[in-house]
Amino acid sequence: MKFGREYVATLQQEQYPQHWVQSSISYRQLKKCIRKIQSELSQLGLDASAIETLLRSTDTAETKALPPAGTAAYKITDLKPKLVFLVRVDDGDLVDATLSPKTKENLQKLVDTHSVRGGTDHEQLNLQPADEGQGLDHSTSLQASPCSDNDRDDPNLVRVEVPLRNNEEFFQILQHGLSGLSALHSEEKTALGREIGSLGEMVSRVAKPAHGVQRTDLYAWRAIFSLYLESNVFFSTNENESFSRTPAEVQRRLQLFSNRLDSLQENNKFRRKDSSVALQRFLLVNANLLRNLKFQQLNIRAAGKILKSK
């Protein structure tokens, strides 16, 4: 089964609350967006190797406003990806870039579909659609600005930016999903914190040392917590194991703890009715923690697969 189907099926099978599902990563939408990105980049002659070259050139000059001499660059500013390259205003030629001939040919075609105009002071620069016979997306809006790099003393050199619309849409969808997950995490953390605090007060009351004729479940709860700590449900204290556990391992250990708890209670019956209620709340808190962990790991896996997509 493809992960997209598995992802949707898991969200349904686990019966997560509707607001959880609405906050999950939009996996299918992002996959569709990736296909549109591939089409958009292919029009510019940018395959995977060309993009890798651009990213390397961007890394070597990430503190500069312009791409390094003789290259184009792929930049992300405020989650608005764009392709940046240099053009001469006088003849409209693309400055030689360290890319494949096919990529440079397509970038030159994109420039050729626009007329580059600018004053002698280069304060007013714009790119306007020209001939539509190049077979490219003529809805692409190019932006030009003066080249202000001191290393290039060329008054005819301008920087051209090509907004990558589908790239921008991808990051917007991803950012929205991650922001939703972050907000949900904060809400659930607060809710679980309140429930654990309330449960702690309840256990303190039923496990309060006996006074006079008052009954206590101090020893019963001491045995329960001792068993729980030994079970290492969510975390391992063994230096040879990973500290945090996978959802599958947590579920296995939680079930093991529950089975051992049944045997323990046969010899340590509660004396107070409230203790049974408190125990059910304790088990429910653990079940909710497990459900949160499963949901978190599912979305981490989805985001990881999206970011590794090619």
PDB file of C-alpha atoms in Angstrom:
ATOM      1  CA  MET A   1       0.000   0.000   0.000  1.00  0.00           C
ATOM      2  CA  LYS A   2       1.295   3.444  -0.912  1.00  0.00           C
ATOM      3  CA  PHE A   3       1.973   5.695   2.051  1.00  0.00           C
ATOM      4  CA  GLY A   4      -0.722   8.198   0.995  1.00  0.00           C
ATOM      5  CA  ARG A   5      -3.436   5.555   1.309  1.00  0.00           C
ATOM      6  CA  GLU A   6      -1.877   4.151   4.465  1.00  0.00           C
ATOM      7  CA  TYR A   7      -1.784   7.650   5.988  1.00  0.00           C
ATOM      8  CA  VAL A   8      -5.484   8.346   5.322  1.00  0.00           C
ATOM      9  CA  ALA A   9      -6.497   4.837   6.462  1.00  0.00           C
ATOM     10  CA  THR A  10      -4.563   5.200   9.726  1.00  0.00           C
ATOM     11  CA  LEU A  11      -6.177   8.554  10.501  1.00  0.00           C
ATOM     12  CA  GLN A  12      -9.580   6.889  10.084  1.00  0.00           C
ATOM     13  CA  GLN A  13      -8.819   3.629  11.882  1.00  0.00           C
ATOM     14  CA  GLU A  14      -7.377   5.268  14.985  1.00  0.00           C
ATOM     15  CA  GLN A  15     -10.581   7.334  15.325  1.00  0.00           C
ATOM     16  CA  TYR A  16      -8.750  10.536  16.166  1.00  0.00           C
ATOM     17  CA  PRO A  17     -10.897  13.572  17.061  1.00  0.00           C
ATOM     18  CA  GLN A  18     -12.018  15.513  14.003  1.00  0.00           C
ATOM     19  CA  HIS A  19     -10.014  18.607  14.979  1.00  0.00           C
ATOM     20  CA  TRP A  20      -6.909  16.401  15.163  1.00  0.00           C
ATOM     21  CA  VAL A  21      -7.498  15.114  11.629  1.00  0.00           C
ATOM     22  CA  GLN A  22      -8.037  18.665  10.376  1.00  0.00           C
ATOM     23  CA  SER A  23      -4.686  19.663  11.925  1.00  0.00           C
ATOM     24  CA  SER A  24      -2.753  16.780  10.362  1.00  0.00           C
ATOM     25  CA  ILE A  25      -0.276  17.150   7.495  1.00  0.00           C
ATOM     26  CA  SER A  26      -2.091  17.548   4.136  1.00  0.00           C
ATOM     27  CA  TYR A  27      -0.087  14.734   2.564  1.00  0.00           C
ATOM     28  CA  ARG A  28      -2.062  14.281  -0.658  1.00  0.00           C
ATOM     29  CA  GLN A  29      -2.310  18.024  -1.257  1.00  0.00           C
ATOM     30  CA  LEU A  30       1.439  18.397  -0.811  1.00  0.00           C
ATOM     31  CA  LYS A  31       2.133  15.482  -3.174  1.00  0.00           C
ATOM     32  CA  LYS A  32      -0.011  17.135  -5.851  1.00  0.00           C
ATOM     33  CA  CYS A  33       1.864  20.367  -5.263  1.00  0.00           C
ATOM     34  CA  ILE A  34       5.201  18.581  -5.741  1.00  0.00           C
ATOM     35  CA  ARG A  35       4.060  17.345  -9.150  1.00  0.00           C
ATOM     36  CA  LYS A  36       3.153  20.911 -10.116  1.00  0.00           C
ATOM     37  CA  ILE A  37       6.552  22.094  -8.866  1.00  0.00           C
ATOM     38  CA  GLN A  38       8.290  19.514 -11.045  1.00  0.00           C
ATOM     39  CA  SER A  39       6.342  20.778 -14.067  1.00  0.00           C
ATOM     40  CA  GLU A  40       7.115  24.394 -13.224  1.00  0.00           C
ATOM     41  CA  LEU A  41      10.833  23.749 -12.838  1.00  0.00           C
ATOM     42  CA  SER A  42      11.015  21.596 -15.955  1.00  0.00           C
ATOM     43  CA  GLN A  43       9.837  24.596 -17.998  1.00  0.00           C
ATOM     44  CA  LEU A  44      12.998  26.332 -16.814  1.00  0.00           C
ATOM     45  CA  GLY A  45      15.142  23.319 -17.627  1.00  0.00           C
ATOM     46  CA  LEU A  46      15.750  22.656 -13.954  1.00  0.00           C
ATOM     47  CA  ASP A  47      16.023  18.966 -13.212  1.00  0.00           C
ATOM     48  CA  ALA A  48      17.218  17.455  -9.916  1.00  0.00           C
ATOM     49  CA  SER A  49      20.924  17.883 -10.745  1.00  0.00           C
ATOM     50  CA  ALA A  50      20.424  21.520 -11.785  1.00  0.00           C
ATOM     51  CA  ILE A  51      18.568  22.298  -8.552  1.00  0.00           C
ATOM     52  CA  GLU A  52      21.352  20.649  -6.567  1.00  0.00           C
ATOM     53  CA  THR A  53      23.871  22.888  -8.343  1.00  0.00           C
ATOM     54  CA  LEU A  54      21.810  25.966  -7.518  1.00  0.00           C
ATOM     55  CA  LEU A  55      21.510  24.998  -3.874  1.00  0.00           C
ATOM     56  CA  ARG A  56      25.270  24.516  -3.614  1.00  0.00           C
ATOM     57  CA  SER A  57      25.899  27.926  -5.171  1.00  0.00           C
ATOM     58  CA  THR A  58      23.367  29.497  -2.787  1.00  0.00           C
ATOM     59  CA  ASP A  59      25.062  27.917   0.231  1.00  0.00           C
ATOM     60  CA  THR A  60      28.416  29.422  -0.726  1.00  0.00           C
ATOM     61  CA  ALA A  61      26.941  32.926  -0.958  1.00  0.00           C
ATOM     62  CA  GLU A  62      24.021  32.859   1.477  1.00  0.00           C
ATOM     63  CA  THR A  63      25.083  36.156   3.061  1.00  0.00           C
ATOM     64  CA  LYS A  64      25.023  38.030  -0.262  1.00  0.00           C
ATOM     65  CA  ALA A  65      22.029  39.651  -1.932  1.00  0.00           C
ATOM     66  CA  LEU A  66      23.134  38.415  -5.352  1.00  0.00           C
ATOM     67  CA  PRO A  67      24.116  35.022  -6.700  1.00  0.00           C
ATOM     68  CA  PRO A  68      27.888  34.482  -6.942  1.00  0.00           C
ATOM     69  CA  ALA A  69      29.538  35.630 -10.156  1.00  0.00           C
ATOM     70  CA  GLY A  70      28.649  33.454 -13.129  1.00  0.00           C
ATOM     71  CA  THR A  71      25.797  31.499 -11.516  1.00  0.00           C
ATOM     72  CA  ALA A  72      22.097  31.459 -10.968  1.00  0.00           C
ATOM     73  CA  ALA A  73      20.709  30.778  -7.500  1.00  0.00           C
ATOM     74  CA  TYR A  74      17.642  29.287  -5.855  1.00  0.00           C
ATOM     75  CA  LYS A  75      16.604  31.416  -2.862  1.00  0.00           C
ATOM     76  CA  ILE A  76      13.839  31.265  -0.257  1.00  0.00           C
ATOM     77  CA  THR A  77      12.871  34.588   1.303  1.00  0.00           C
ATOM     78  CA  ASP A  78       9.943  34.648   3.755  1.00  0.00           C
ATOM     79  CA  LEU A  79       8.850  31.277   2.342  1.00  0.00           C
ATOM     80  CA  LYS A  80       8.686  32.748  -1.168  1.00  0.00           C
ATOM     81  CA  PRO A  81      11.087  30.699  -3.319  1.00  0.00           C
ATOM     82  CA  LYS A  82      12.525  32.362  -6.387  1.00  0.00           C
ATOM     83  CA  LEU A  83      15.137  31.783  -9.053  1.00  0.00           C
ATOM     84  CA  VAL A  84      17.715  34.597  -9.249  1.00  0.00           C
ATOM     85  CA  PHE A  85      20.056  35.195 -12.184  1.00  0.00           C
ATOM     86  CA  LEU A  86      21.828  38.071 -13.949  1.00  0.00           C
ATOM     87  CA  VAL A  87      20.979  39.702 -17.291  1.00  0.00           C
ATOM     88  CA  ARG A  88      22.599  42.512 -19.297  1.00  0.00           C
ATOM     89  CA  VAL A  89      20.150  45.340 -19.974  1.00  0.00           C
ATOM     90  CA  ASP A  90      21.817  46.387 -23.226  1.00  0.00           C
ATOM     91  CA  ASP A  91      21.434  43.060 -25.051  1.00  0.00           C
ATOM     92  CA  GLY A  92      19.222  40.949 -22.741  1.00  0.00           C
ATOM     93  CA  ASP A  93      21.789  38.135 -22.631  1.00  0.00           C
ATOM     94  CA  LEU A  94      21.907  35.834 -19.641  1.00  0.00           C
ATOM     95  CA  VAL A  95      25.230  36.046 -17.798  1.00  0.00           C
ATOM     96  CA  ASP A  96      27.007  32.728 -18.185  1.00  0.00           C
ATOM     97  CA  ALA A  97      25.840  30.411 -15.435  1.00  0.00           C
ATOM     98  CA  THR A  98      27.489  27.228 -14.207  1.00  0.00           C
ATOM     99  CA  LEU A  99      24.525  25.130 -15.292  1.00  0.00           C
ATOM    100  CA  SER A 100      23.865  22.676 -18.063  1.00  0.00           C
ATOM    101  CA  PRO A 101      23.428  24.059 -21.611  1.00  0.00           C
ATOM    102  CA  LYS A 102      19.780  22.936 -21.569  1.00  0.00           C
ATOM    103  CA  THR A 103      19.065  24.876 -18.389  1.00  0.00           C
ATOM    104  CA  LYS A 104      20.804  28.000 -19.650  1.00  0.00           C
ATOM    105  CA  GLU A 105      18.913  27.735 -22.931  1.00  0.00           C
ATOM    106  CA  ASN A 106      15.562  27.651 -21.135  1.00  0.00           C
ATOM    107  CA  LEU A 107      16.477  30.537 -18.839  1.00  0.00           C
ATOM    108  CA  GLN A 108      17.545  32.561 -21.881  1.00  0.00           C
ATOM    109  CA  LYS A 109      14.200  31.785 -23.546  1.00  0.00           C
ATOM    110  CA  LEU A 110      12.413  33.034 -20.447  1.00  0.00           C
ATOM    111  CA  VAL A 111      14.374  36.290 -20.615  1.00  0.00           C
ATOM    112  CA  ASP A 112      13.744  36.571 -24.359  1.00  0.00           C
ATOM    113  CA  THR A 113       9.977  36.497 -23.790  1.00  0.00           C
ATOM    114  CA  HIS A 114      10.328  39.772 -21.864  1.00  0.00           C
ATOM    115  CA  SER A 115      11.776  43.117 -22.846  1.00  0.00           C
ATOM    116  CA  VAL A 116      14.240  44.494 -20.292  1.00  0.00           C
ATOM    117  CA  ARG A 117      14.063  48.277 -19.932  1.00  0.00           C
ATOM    118  CA  GLY A 118      15.858  50.610 -17.574  1.00  0.00           C
ATOM    119  CA  GLY A 119      17.092  54.202 -17.268  1.00  0.00           C
ATOM    120  CA  THR A 120      20.731  55.142 -17.274  1.00  0.00           C
ATOM    121  CA  ASP A 121      20.661  55.361 -13.478  1.00  0.00           C
ATOM    122  CA  HIS A 122      18.935  51.940 -13.300  1.00  0.00           C
ATOM    123  CA  GLU A 123      16.484  53.192 -10.707  1.00  0.00           C
ATOM    124  CA  GLN A 124      13.504  52.134 -12.822  1.00  0.00           C
ATOM    125  CA  LEU A 125      13.711  48.600 -14.137  1.00  0.00           C
ATOM    126  CA  ASN A 126      10.985  46.299 -15.347  1.00  0.00           C
ATOM    127  CA  LEU A 127      10.433  43.205 -17.441  1.00  0.00           C
ATOM    128  CA  GLN A 128       7.429  43.111 -19.733  1.00  0.00           C
ATOM    129  CA  PRO A 129       5.999  40.199 -21.736  1.00  0.00           C
ATOM    130  CA  ALA A 130       7.139  40.260 -25.354  1.00  0.00           C
ATOM    131  CA  ASP A 131       6.864  37.553 -28.015  1.00  0.00           C
ATOM    132  CA  GLU A 132       4.734  34.565 -26.927  1.00  0.00           C
ATOM    133  CA  GLY A 133       6.281  32.117 -29.325  1.00  0.00           C
ATOM    134  CA  GLN A 134       8.742  30.531 -26.928  1.00  0.00           C
ATOM    135  CA  GLY A 135       6.497  27.798 -25.529  1.00  0.00           C
ATOM    136  CA  LEU A 136       7.001  28.849 -21.908  1.00  0.00           C
ATOM    137  CA  ASP A 137       4.528  29.943 -19.242  1.00  0.00           C
ATOM    138  CA  HIS A 138       3.961  33.579 -20.143  1.00  0.00           C
ATOM    139  CA  SER A 139       2.024  34.196 -16.939  1.00  0.00           C
ATOM    140  CA  THR A 140       5.390  34.120 -15.147  1.00  0.00           C
ATOM    141  CA  SER A 141       6.020  37.544 -13.655  1.00  0.00           C
ATOM    142  CA  LEU A 142       9.670  38.537 -13.663  1.00  0.00           C
ATOM    143  CA  GLN A 143      11.146  41.212 -11.423  1.00  0.00           C
ATOM    144  CA  ALA A 144      14.350  43.121 -12.155  1.00  0.00           C
ATOM    145  CA  SER A 145      16.482  45.289  -9.893  1.00  0.00           C
ATOM    146  CA  PRO A 146      19.879  47.043 -10.213  1.00  0.00           C
ATOM    147  CA  CYS A 147      22.939  44.921  -9.568  1.00  0.00           C
ATOM    148  CA  SER A 148      24.495  46.544  -6.503  1.00  0.00           C
ATOM    149  CA  ASP A 149      27.311  44.083  -5.933  1.00  0.00           C
ATOM    150  CA  ASN A 150      30.620  45.959  -5.605  1.00  0.00           C
ATOM    151  CA  ASP A 151      32.429  42.997  -7.186  1.00  0.00           C
ATOM    152  CA  ARG A 152      30.670  43.667 -10.513  1.00  0.00           C
ATOM    153  CA  ASP A 153      31.438  47.108 -11.934  1.00  0.00           C
ATOM    154  CA  ASP A 154      28.996  46.772 -14.843  1.00  0.00           C
ATOM    155  CA  PRO A 155      26.229  49.405 -15.221  1.00  0.00           C
ATOM    156  CA  ASN A 156      24.328  47.145 -17.634  1.00  0.00           C
ATOM    157  CA  LEU A 157      24.032  44.232 -15.206  1.00  0.00           C
ATOM    158  CA  VAL A 158      20.703  43.634 -13.456  1.00  0.00           C
ATOM    159  CA  ARG A 159      19.357  40.930 -11.217  1.00  0.00           C
ATOM    160  CA  VAL A 160      16.273  39.084 -12.442  1.00  0.00           C
ATOM    161  CA  GLU A 161      14.006  37.203 -10.069  1.00  0.00           C
ATOM    162  CA  VAL A 162      11.554  34.518 -11.164  1.00  0.00           C
ATOM    163  CA  PRO A 163       8.904  33.843  -8.487  1.00  0.00           C
ATOM    164  CA  LEU A 164       8.251  30.107  -8.265  1.00  0.00           C
ATOM    165  CA  ARG A 165       4.538  30.050  -7.543  1.00  0.00           C
ATOM    166  CA  ASN A 166       4.075  26.340  -6.953  1.00  0.00           C
ATOM    167  CA  ASN A 167       7.129  26.265  -4.695  1.00  0.00           C
ATOM    168  CA  GLU A 168       5.574  29.074  -2.684  1.00  0.00           C
ATOM    169  CA  GLU A 169       2.237  27.240  -2.478  1.00  0.00           C
ATOM    170  CA  PHE A 170       4.040  24.115  -1.229  1.00  0.00           C
ATOM    171  CA  PHE A 171       5.757  25.964   1.619  1.00  0.00           C
ATOM    172  CA  GLN A 172       2.551  27.770   2.559  1.00  0.00           C
ATOM    173  CA  ILE A 173       0.633  24.498   2.828  1.00  0.00           C
ATOM    174  CA  LEU A 174       3.458  22.859   4.771  1.00  0.00           C
ATOM    175  CA  GLN A 175       3.849  25.839   7.101  1.00  0.00           C
ATOM    176  CA  HIS A 176       0.089  25.911   7.733  1.00  0.00           C
ATOM    177  CA  GLY A 177       0.111  22.202   8.585  1.00  0.00           C
ATOM    178  CA  LEU A 178       3.089  22.462  10.925  1.00  0.00           C
ATOM    179  CA  SER A 179       1.599  25.526  12.643  1.00  0.00           C
ATOM    180  CA  GLY A 180      -1.651  23.627  13.167  1.00  0.00           C
ATOM    181  CA  LEU A 181       0.194  20.670  14.656  1.00  0.00           C
ATOM    182  CA  SER A 182       2.165  22.970  16.954  1.00  0.00           C
ATOM    183  CA  ALA A 183      -1.028  24.632  18.205  1.00  0.00           C
ATOM    184  CA  LEU A 184      -2.675  21.233  18.726  1.00  0.00           C
ATOM    185  CA  HIS A 185       0.376  19.995  20.637  1.00  0.00           C
ATOM    186  CA  SER A 186       0.183  22.986  22.983  1.00  0.00           C
ATOM    187  CA  GLU A 187      -3.546  22.450  23.580  1.00  0.00           C
ATOM    188  CA  GLU A 188      -3.154  18.751  24.330  1.00  0.00           C
ATOM    189  CA  LYS A 189      -0.159  19.368  26.563  1.00  0.00           C
ATOM    190  CA  THR A 190      -2.150  21.880  28.606  1.00  0.00           C
ATOM    191  CA  ALA A 191      -5.193  19.578  28.839  1.00  0.00           C
ATOM    192  CA  LEU A 192      -3.102  16.566  29.894  1.00  0.00           C
ATOM    193  CA  GLY A 193      -1.248  18.706  32.417  1.00  0.00           C
ATOM    194  CA  ARG A 194      -4.530  19.744  34.042  1.00  0.00           C
ATOM    195  CA  GLU A 195      -5.794  16.151  34.119  1.00  0.00           C
ATOM    196  CA  ILE A 196      -2.555  14.842  35.649  1.00  0.00           C
ATOM    197  CA  GLY A 197      -2.628  17.591  38.273  1.00  0.00           C
ATOM    198  CA  SER A 198      -6.241  16.789  39.191  1.00  0.00           C
ATOM    199  CA  LEU A 199      -5.482  13.063  39.265  1.00  0.00           C
ATOM    200  CA  GLY A 200      -2.491  13.685  41.537  1.00  0.00           C
ATOM    201  CA  GLU A 201      -4.707  15.487  44.051  1.00  0.00           C
ATOM    202  CA  MET A 202      -7.191  12.613  43.984  1.00  0.00           C
ATOM    203  CA  VAL A 203      -4.526   9.955  44.542  1.00  0.00           C
ATOM    204  CA  SER A 204      -3.082  12.038  47.391  1.00  0.00           C
ATOM    205  CA  ARG A 205      -6.445  11.952  49.129  1.00  0.00           C
ATOM    206  CA  VAL A 206      -7.057   8.202  48.807  1.00  0.00           C
ATOM    207  CA  ALA A 207      -3.434   7.359  49.664  1.00  0.00           C
ATOM    208  CA  LYS A 208      -3.304   9.669  52.653  1.00  0.00           C
ATOM    209  CA  PRO A 209      -1.919   7.854  55.727  1.00  0.00           C
ATOM    210  CA  ALA A 210      -4.617   6.395  57.941  1.00  0.00           C
ATOM    211  CA  HIS A 211      -5.820   8.540  60.813  1.00  0.00           C
ATOM    212  CA  GLY A 212      -8.128   7.016  63.379  1.00  0.00           C
ATOM    213  CA  VAL A 213     -10.833   4.944  61.694  1.00  0.00           C
ATOM    214  CA  GLN A 214     -10.148   6.459  58.229  1.00  0.00           C
ATOM    215  CA  ARG A 215      -9.113   3.927  55.589  1.00  0.00           C
ATOM    216  CA  THR A 216      -6.111   4.376  53.300  1.00  0.00           C
ATOM    217  CA  ASP A 217      -4.866   2.852  50.040  1.00  0.00           C
ATOM    218  CA  LEU A 218      -1.324   4.069  50.562  1.00  0.00           C
ATOM    219  CA  TYR A 219       0.285   0.641  50.174  1.00  0.00           C
ATOM    220  CA  ALA A 220      -1.870  -0.328  47.179  1.00  0.00           C
ATOM    221  CA  TRP A 221      -0.909   2.829  45.270  1.00  0.00           C
ATOM    222  CA  ARG A 222       2.716   2.439  46.279  1.00  0.00           C
ATOM    223  CA  ALA A 223       2.688  -1.033  44.676  1.00  0.00           C
ATOM    224  CA  ILE A 224       0.943   0.295  41.533  1.00  0.00           C
ATOM    225  CA  PHE A 225       3.468   3.077  40.973  1.00  0.00           C
ATOM    226  CA  SER A 226       6.361   0.733  41.684  1.00  0.00           C
ATOM    227  CA  LEU A 227       5.049  -1.647  39.020  1.00  0.00           C
ATOM    228  CA  TYR A 228       4.543   1.256  36.584  1.00  0.00           C
ATOM    229  CA  LEU A 229       8.111   2.507  37.036  1.00  0.00           C
ATOM    230  CA  GLU A 230       9.466  -1.001  36.519  1.00  0.00           C
ATOM    231  CA  SER A 231       7.498  -1.284  33.272  1.00  0.00           C
ATOM    232  CA  ASN A 232       9.333   1.712  31.707  1.00  0.00           C
ATOM    233  CA  VAL A 233       6.290   2.297  29.491  1.00  0.00           C
ATOM    234  CA  PHE A 234       7.233   5.493  27.678  1.00  0.00           C
ATOM    235  CA  PHE A 235      10.934   5.831  28.475  1.00  0.00           C
ATOM    236  CA  SER A 236      13.845   3.521  29.087  1.00  0.00           C
ATOM    237  CA  THR A 237      16.315   3.926  31.945  1.00  0.00           C
ATOM    238  CA  ASN A 238      18.595   1.268  30.457  1.00  0.00           C
ATOM    239  CA  GLU A 239      21.708   2.884  28.983  1.00  0.00           C
ATOM    240  CA  ASN A 240      21.805   0.183  26.281  1.00  0.00           C
ATOM    241  CA  GLU A 241      18.375   1.224  24.936  1.00  0.00           C
ATOM    242  CA  SER A 242      16.988   4.338  23.304  1.00  0.00           C
ATOM    243  CA  PHE A 243      15.526   6.741  25.900  1.00  0.00           C
ATOM    244  CA  SER A 244      12.201   7.286  24.133  1.00  0.00           C
ATOM    245  CA  ARG A 245      10.125   4.416  22.807  1.00  0.00           C
ATOM    246  CA  THR A 246       8.209   3.882  19.578  1.00  0.00           C
ATOM    247  CA  PRO A 247       4.388   3.897  19.732  1.00  0.00           C
ATOM    248  CA  ALA A 248       4.347   0.131  19.070  1.00  0.00           C
ATOM    249  CA  GLU A 249       6.720  -0.526  21.987  1.00  0.00           C
ATOM    250  CA  VAL A 250       4.760   1.803  24.271  1.00  0.00           C
ATOM    251  CA  GLN A 251       1.536  -0.034  23.422  1.00  0.00           C
ATOM    252  CA  ARG A 252       3.160  -3.408  24.122  1.00  0.00           C
ATOM    253  CA  ARG A 253       4.533  -2.289  27.468  1.00  0.00           C
ATOM    254  CA  LEU A 254       1.289  -0.579  28.457  1.00  0.00           C
ATOM    255  CA  GLN A 255      -0.601  -3.819  27.799  1.00  0.00           C
ATOM    256  CA  LEU A 256       1.995  -5.760  29.812  1.00  0.00           C
ATOM    257  CA  PHE A 257       1.612  -3.299  32.694  1.00  0.00           C
ATOM    258  CA  SER A 258      -2.177  -3.677  32.562  1.00  0.00           C
ATOM    259  CA  ASN A 259      -1.922  -7.488  32.706  1.00  0.00           C
ATOM    260  CA  ARG A 260       0.462  -7.393  35.668  1.00  0.00           C
ATOM    261  CA  LEU A 261      -1.773  -4.825  37.350  1.00  0.00           C
ATOM    262  CA  ASP A 262      -4.702  -7.258  37.286  1.00  0.00           C
ATOM    263  CA  SER A 263      -2.595  -9.845  39.125  1.00  0.00           C
ATOM    264  CA  LEU A 264      -1.364  -7.238  41.586  1.00  0.00           C
ATOM    265  CA  GLN A 265      -4.864  -6.089  42.523  1.00  0.00           C
ATOM    266  CA  GLU A 266      -5.910  -9.612  43.436  1.00  0.00           C
ATOM    267  CA  ASN A 267      -3.645  -9.328  46.491  1.00  0.00           C
ATOM    268  CA  ASN A 268      -3.920  -5.569  47.021  1.00  0.00           C
ATOM    269  CA  LYS A 269      -7.591  -4.681  46.860  1.00  0.00           C
ATOM    270  CA  PHE A 270      -8.609  -1.081  47.333  1.00  0.00           C
ATOM    271  CA  ARG A 271     -10.237  -0.044  50.587  1.00  0.00           C
ATOM    272  CA  ARG A 272     -11.654   3.186  49.230  1.00  0.00           C
ATOM    273  CA  LYS A 273     -14.086   3.479  46.315  1.00  0.00           C
ATOM    274  CA  ASP A 274     -12.393   6.584  44.963  1.00  0.00           C
ATOM    275  CA  SER A 275      -9.235   4.586  44.331  1.00  0.00           C
ATOM    276  CA  SER A 276     -10.935   2.558  41.589  1.00  0.00           C
ATOM    277  CA  VAL A 277     -12.033   5.787  39.901  1.00  0.00           C
ATOM    278  CA  ALA A 278      -8.529   7.219  40.238  1.00  0.00           C
ATOM    279  CA  LEU A 279      -6.988   4.070  38.708  1.00  0.00           C
ATOM    280  CA  GLN A 280      -9.287   4.281  35.684  1.00  0.00           C
ATOM    281  CA  ARG A 281      -8.304   7.917  35.226  1.00  0.00           C
ATOM    282  CA  PHE A 282      -4.627   6.944  35.500  1.00  0.00           C
ATOM    283  CA  LEU A 283      -5.011   4.298  32.790  1.00  0.00           C
ATOM    284  CA  LEU A 284      -6.940   6.741  30.601  1.00  0.00           C
ATOM    285  CA  VAL A 285      -4.166   9.333  30.889  1.00  0.00           C
ATOM    286  CA  ASN A 286      -1.692   6.737  29.648  1.00  0.00           C
ATOM    287  CA  ALA A 287      -3.996   5.765  26.789  1.00  0.00           C
ATOM    288  CA  ASN A 288      -4.302   9.420  25.768  1.00  0.00           C
ATOM    289  CA  LEU A 289      -0.548   9.853  25.905  1.00  0.00           C
ATOM    290  CA  LEU A 290      -0.155   6.834  23.623  1.00  0.00           C
ATOM    291  CA  ARG A 291      -2.732   8.210  21.189  1.00  0.00           C
ATOM    292  CA  ASN A 292      -0.922  11.570  21.107  1.00  0.00           C
ATOM    293  CA  LEU A 293       2.377   9.791  20.471  1.00  0.00           C
ATOM    294  CA  LYS A 294       0.908   7.765  17.591  1.00  0.00           C
ATOM    295  CA  PHE A 295      -0.563  10.881  15.990  1.00  0.00           C
ATOM    296  CA  GLN A 296       2.688  12.783  16.389  1.00  0.00           C
ATOM    297  CA  GLN A 297       4.802  10.013  14.879  1.00  0.00           C
ATOM    298  CA  LEU A 298       2.379   9.557  11.976  1.00  0.00           C
ATOM    299  CA  ASN A 299       2.668  13.236  11.048  1.00  0.00           C
ATOM    300  CA  ILE A 300       6.452  13.238  11.484  1.00  0.00           C
ATOM    301  CA  ARG A 301       6.625  10.300   9.094  1.00  0.00           C
ATOM    302  CA  ALA A 302       4.339  12.071   6.591  1.00  0.00           C
ATOM    303  CA  ALA A 303       6.382  15.274   6.711  1.00  0.00           C
ATOM    304  CA  GLY A 304       9.610  13.293   6.319  1.00  0.00           C
ATOM    305  CA  LYS A 305       8.341  11.497   3.218  1.00  0.00           C
ATOM    306  CA  ILE A 306       7.145  14.770   1.695  1.00  0.00           C
ATOM    307  CA  LEU A 307      10.493  16.492   2.240  1.00  0.00           C
ATOM    308  CA  LYS A 308      12.353  13.519   0.754  1.00  0.00           C
ATOM    309  CA  SER A 309      10.148  13.410  -2.348  1.00  0.00           C
ATOM    310  CA  LYS A 310      11.857  14.039  -5.678  1.00  0.00           C
TER     311      LYS A 310
END
